[in-house]
CSV table of C-alpha atoms in Angstrom, one decimal:
chain,number,residue,atom,x,y,z
A,1,MET,CA,110.6,57.5,97.4
A,2,LEU,CA,108.4,60.3,98.4
A,3,VAL,CA,105.6,58.6,100.7
A,4,THR,CA,108.4,56.7,102.7
A,5,ALA,CA,109.9,60.0,103.5
A,6,GLU,CA,106.8,61.7,104.6
A,7,GLY,CA,105.5,58.4,106.2
A,8,ASN,CA,101.5,58.1,106.2
A,9,ILE,CA,99.9,58.6,109.8
A,10,PRO,CA,96.3,58.7,109.9
A,11,TYR,CA,95.6,61.4,112.4
A,12,MET,CA,97.0,64.2,113.3
A,13,TYR,CA,100.8,65.0,114.8
A,14,LEU,CA,103.1,68.1,115.0
A,15,ASP,CA,105.7,68.0,112.7
A,16,SER,CA,109.2,68.7,113.2
A,17,LYS,CA,108.5,72.6,112.7
A,18,ASN,CA,105.7,71.9,115.0
A,19,LYS,CA,103.5,72.6,111.9
A,20,VAL,CA,100.7,70.3,112.7
A,21,THR,CA,100.2,67.3,109.4
A,22,VAL,CA,98.1,64.6,108.8
A,23,GLY,CA,98.4,61.1,106.5
A,24,ILE,CA,101.1,61.5,103.5
A,25,GLY,CA,102.3,64.2,104.7
A,26,THR,CA,99.7,66.9,104.5
A,27,TYR,CA,99.7,69.7,105.9
A,28,LEU,CA,97.5,71.2,108.2
A,29,ARG,CA,97.3,75.3,108.2
A,30,THR,CA,94.1,76.4,109.5
A,31,VAL,CA,91.6,74.7,111.4
A,32,ASP,CA,89.5,75.3,108.2
A,33,ASP,CA,92.4,73.2,106.7
A,34,ALA,CA,91.3,70.4,109.3
A,35,LYS,CA,87.2,70.7,108.6
A,36,GLN,CA,88.0,70.4,104.5
A,37,LEU,CA,89.3,66.4,105.3
A,38,ARG,CA,87.0,63.1,105.4
A,39,MET,CA,88.2,61.7,109.3
A,40,TYR,CA,86.1,59.3,112.3
A,41,ASP,CA,85.9,58.6,115.6
A,42,ALA,CA,88.9,55.7,115.4
A,43,LYS,CA,86.5,54.3,118.5
A,44,THR,CA,83.4,53.9,116.6
A,45,LYS,CA,84.7,55.0,112.8
A,46,ILE,CA,81.0,57.9,112.5
A,47,LEU,CA,82.2,61.1,110.4
A,48,ALA,CA,83.4,63.2,112.5
A,49,PRO,CA,81.9,66.9,112.4
A,50,ASP,CA,83.5,69.7,111.5
A,51,GLU,CA,83.7,71.1,115.5
A,52,ASP,CA,85.2,67.1,116.5
A,53,LYS,CA,88.3,68.6,113.5
A,54,ALA,CA,88.3,71.7,114.5
A,55,SER,CA,88.6,70.2,118.6
A,56,GLU,CA,91.2,67.4,117.5
A,57,PHE,CA,93.5,70.4,115.5
A,58,LYS,CA,93.9,73.1,118.6
A,59,SER,CA,95.0,69.6,120.9
A,60,VAL,CA,97.3,68.9,119.3
A,61,VAL,CA,98.9,72.3,118.8
A,62,SER,CA,99.1,72.2,122.5
A,63,ALA,CA,100.3,69.0,123.0
A,64,LYS,CA,103.2,68.5,125.4
A,65,PRO,CA,103.8,64.8,124.6
A,66,ALA,CA,106.0,63.5,127.0
A,67,PRO,CA,109.3,62.3,126.5
A,68,PRO,CA,110.4,58.8,127.3
A,69,LYS,CA,111.0,57.3,130.4
A,70,GLY,CA,114.0,58.5,131.5
A,71,GLY,CA,115.2,60.3,128.7
A,72,LYS,CA,114.6,63.8,126.1
A,73,TRP,CA,113.6,63.8,122.6
A,74,LYS,CA,116.2,63.3,120.3
A,75,ASN,CA,115.1,66.4,118.2
A,76,HIS,CA,111.3,66.3,118.3
A,77,PRO,CA,108.3,63.7,119.0
A,78,PRO,CA,107.5,60.9,116.7
A,79,ALA,CA,104.3,61.4,114.9
A,80,THR,CA,103.8,58.2,117.2
A,81,ALA,CA,104.1,60.5,120.1
A,82,TYR,CA,100.8,61.8,120.0
A,83,TYR,CA,98.4,60.0,119.2
A,84,ILE,CA,97.5,59.8,122.8
A,85,PHE,CA,96.3,63.0,122.4
A,86,THR,CA,93.8,61.9,119.2
A,87,LYS,CA,90.9,60.3,118.9
A,88,LEU,CA,90.2,61.0,115.4
A,89,VAL,CA,91.8,59.1,111.9
A,90,MET,CA,91.7,59.1,108.5
A,91,THR,CA,91.0,55.8,106.1
A,92,PRO,CA,93.3,54.6,104.4
A,93,SER,CA,91.6,55.9,101.1
A,94,ASP,CA,91.0,58.8,102.0
A,95,ILE,CA,94.6,59.5,103.2
A,96,GLY,CA,96.0,58.7,99.4
A,97,GLU,CA,93.6,60.5,98.2
A,98,ARG,CA,94.3,63.4,99.9
A,99,TRP,CA,98.1,62.7,98.3
A,100,LEU,CA,97.1,61.9,94.8
A,101,ARG,CA,94.9,65.9,95.2
A,102,ASP,CA,98.3,67.4,96.2
A,103,VAL,CA,100.6,65.6,94.5
A,104,LYS,CA,98.5,66.2,90.9
A,105,GLN,CA,98.3,70.2,92.9
A,106,PHE,CA,102.3,69.9,92.7
A,107,GLN,CA,103.0,68.3,89.8
A,108,LYS,CA,101.2,71.4,87.7
A,109,GLN,CA,102.9,74.5,89.5
A,110,ARG,CA,106.3,73.2,88.5
A,111,PRO,CA,105.9,74.4,85.2
A,112,THR,CA,105.3,77.9,86.7
A,113,TYR,CA,107.7,77.8,88.4
A,114,PHE,CA,110.2,75.4,86.7
A,115,LYS,CA,110.4,77.7,83.2
A,116,GLY,CA,111.8,74.4,80.6
A,117,PHE,CA,110.5,72.0,83.2
A,118,ALA,CA,108.8,69.8,81.0
A,119,THR,CA,112.1,68.9,78.7
A,120,TYR,CA,113.8,68.1,82.8
A,121,PRO,CA,115.2,64.5,82.9
A,122,ALA,CA,112.9,61.8,84.6
A,123,LYS,CA,114.9,61.5,87.2
A,124,ALA,CA,114.8,65.5,87.9
A,125,LYS,CA,111.4,65.8,87.5
A,126,GLN,CA,111.2,63.2,90.0
A,127,ALA,CA,112.9,65.1,92.3
A,128,LEU,CA,111.7,68.4,92.4
A,129,THR,CA,108.1,66.8,92.6
A,130,ASP,CA,109.7,65.5,96.1
A,131,ILE,CA,110.9,68.4,96.9
A,132,ALA,CA,108.5,70.6,96.0
A,133,TYR,CA,105.7,68.7,98.2
A,134,GLN,CA,108.3,69.6,101.0
A,135,TYR,CA,108.5,73.2,100.8
A,136,GLY,CA,105.2,74.2,98.5
A,137,ALA,CA,105.8,74.9,94.4
A,138,SER,CA,107.6,78.7,95.3
A,139,GLY,CA,108.8,77.5,98.1
A,140,ALA,CA,111.0,74.5,96.0
A,141,ALA,CA,111.6,77.1,93.5
A,142,LYS,CA,112.1,80.3,95.6
A,143,ASN,CA,113.8,79.4,99.4
A,144,ALA,CA,115.4,75.4,98.4
A,145,ALA,CA,119.3,76.0,99.0
A,146,LYS,CA,118.3,79.7,98.9
A,147,GLY,CA,117.4,79.6,95.1
A,148,LYS,CA,120.2,77.9,93.5
A,149,LEU,CA,118.0,75.5,92.6
A,150,LYS,CA,116.0,76.8,90.5
A,151,GLU,CA,119.3,78.3,88.7
A,152,TYR,CA,120.4,75.2,88.4
A,153,ALA,CA,117.5,73.1,87.6
A,154,GLU,CA,116.8,75.7,84.7
A,155,LYS,CA,120.3,75.3,83.2
A,156,GLY,CA,119.8,72.2,83.1
A,157,ASP,CA,122.7,71.5,85.8
A,158,TRP,CA,122.1,68.2,87.2
A,159,LYS,CA,125.9,68.4,88.5
A,160,SER,CA,125.5,71.5,90.2
A,161,ALA,CA,121.5,70.1,91.8
A,162,ALA,CA,122.9,67.4,93.6
A,163,THR,CA,125.6,69.0,95.4
A,164,VAL,CA,122.5,71.7,97.0
A,165,CYS,CA,120.3,68.3,98.4
A,166,SER,CA,122.6,68.5,101.8
A,167,ALA,CA,121.2,72.3,102.4
A,168,LEU,CA,117.7,71.0,101.7
A,169,GLU,CA,115.5,71.2,105.2
A,170,GLY,CA,115.3,67.9,106.1
A,171,GLN,CA,116.4,64.1,106.7
A,172,LYS,CA,119.6,63.0,105.7
A,173,SER,CA,118.3,59.7,104.1
A,174,ARG,CA,115.8,62.1,101.9
A,175,ASN,CA,118.6,64.4,100.8
A,176,ASP,CA,120.4,61.4,100.0
A,177,LYS,CA,118.4,60.0,97.3
A,178,ARG,CA,117.4,63.0,95.7
A,179,LYS,CA,120.8,63.7,95.1
A,180,ALA,CA,121.3,60.3,94.2
A,181,LEU,CA,118.0,61.7,91.6
A,182,PHE,CA,120.0,64.3,90.7
A,183,ASP,CA,123.0,62.4,90.2
A,184,ALA,CA,121.0,59.5,87.2
A,185,ALA,CA,119.4,63.3,85.2
A,186,ASP,CA,123.4,64.8,85.2
A,187,SER,CA,124.3,61.4,82.6
A,188,ALA,CA,120.4,60.7,81.2
A,189,PRO,CA,119.5,62.9,77.6
A,190,ALA,CA,117.0,65.8,78.1
A,191,ALA,CA,113.3,64.9,77.4
A,192,LYS,CA,111.4,66.3,73.8
A,193,MET,CA,109.1,68.9,74.3
A,194,PRO,CA,105.1,67.8,74.5
């Protein structure tokens, strides 16, 4: 679910909140974040130096993609509209490695922000992982649905957690899937502590 919802774009682009993003929803806060990536010149396949990654980051931030001929963007330019402003790409293996590292980081953080996380049903854990990937672990606990998500999760009230999904940011289809996971968790037995 997470990969499908985030997409998999090998070059930098601005997401719906105008944040520089690459790969599977990897948010790049600063030029230094961009410098940490392994990126290659799309034509020569040569590893890009830090100054090229910094230049690309700045180029994407200032990009103004033209809307489709005779039209306008519905909400925000899609990632594909930024391709013409880029020269660097990540390889599929580098994208996968970065994504796996990010997911593992969120998995470590979730128990810090959601008490009793180890006992949550698997479907609830999956939904919370997806939400934490979008919001960050602390954001999922504090900001998602104005803190109600954390409250419901810690009570094991998955039916109520499902009701707040429509208030979360992002695509309706993604929030519908999160809701379905919480609904399924509502009827699942709680996991035993390891």
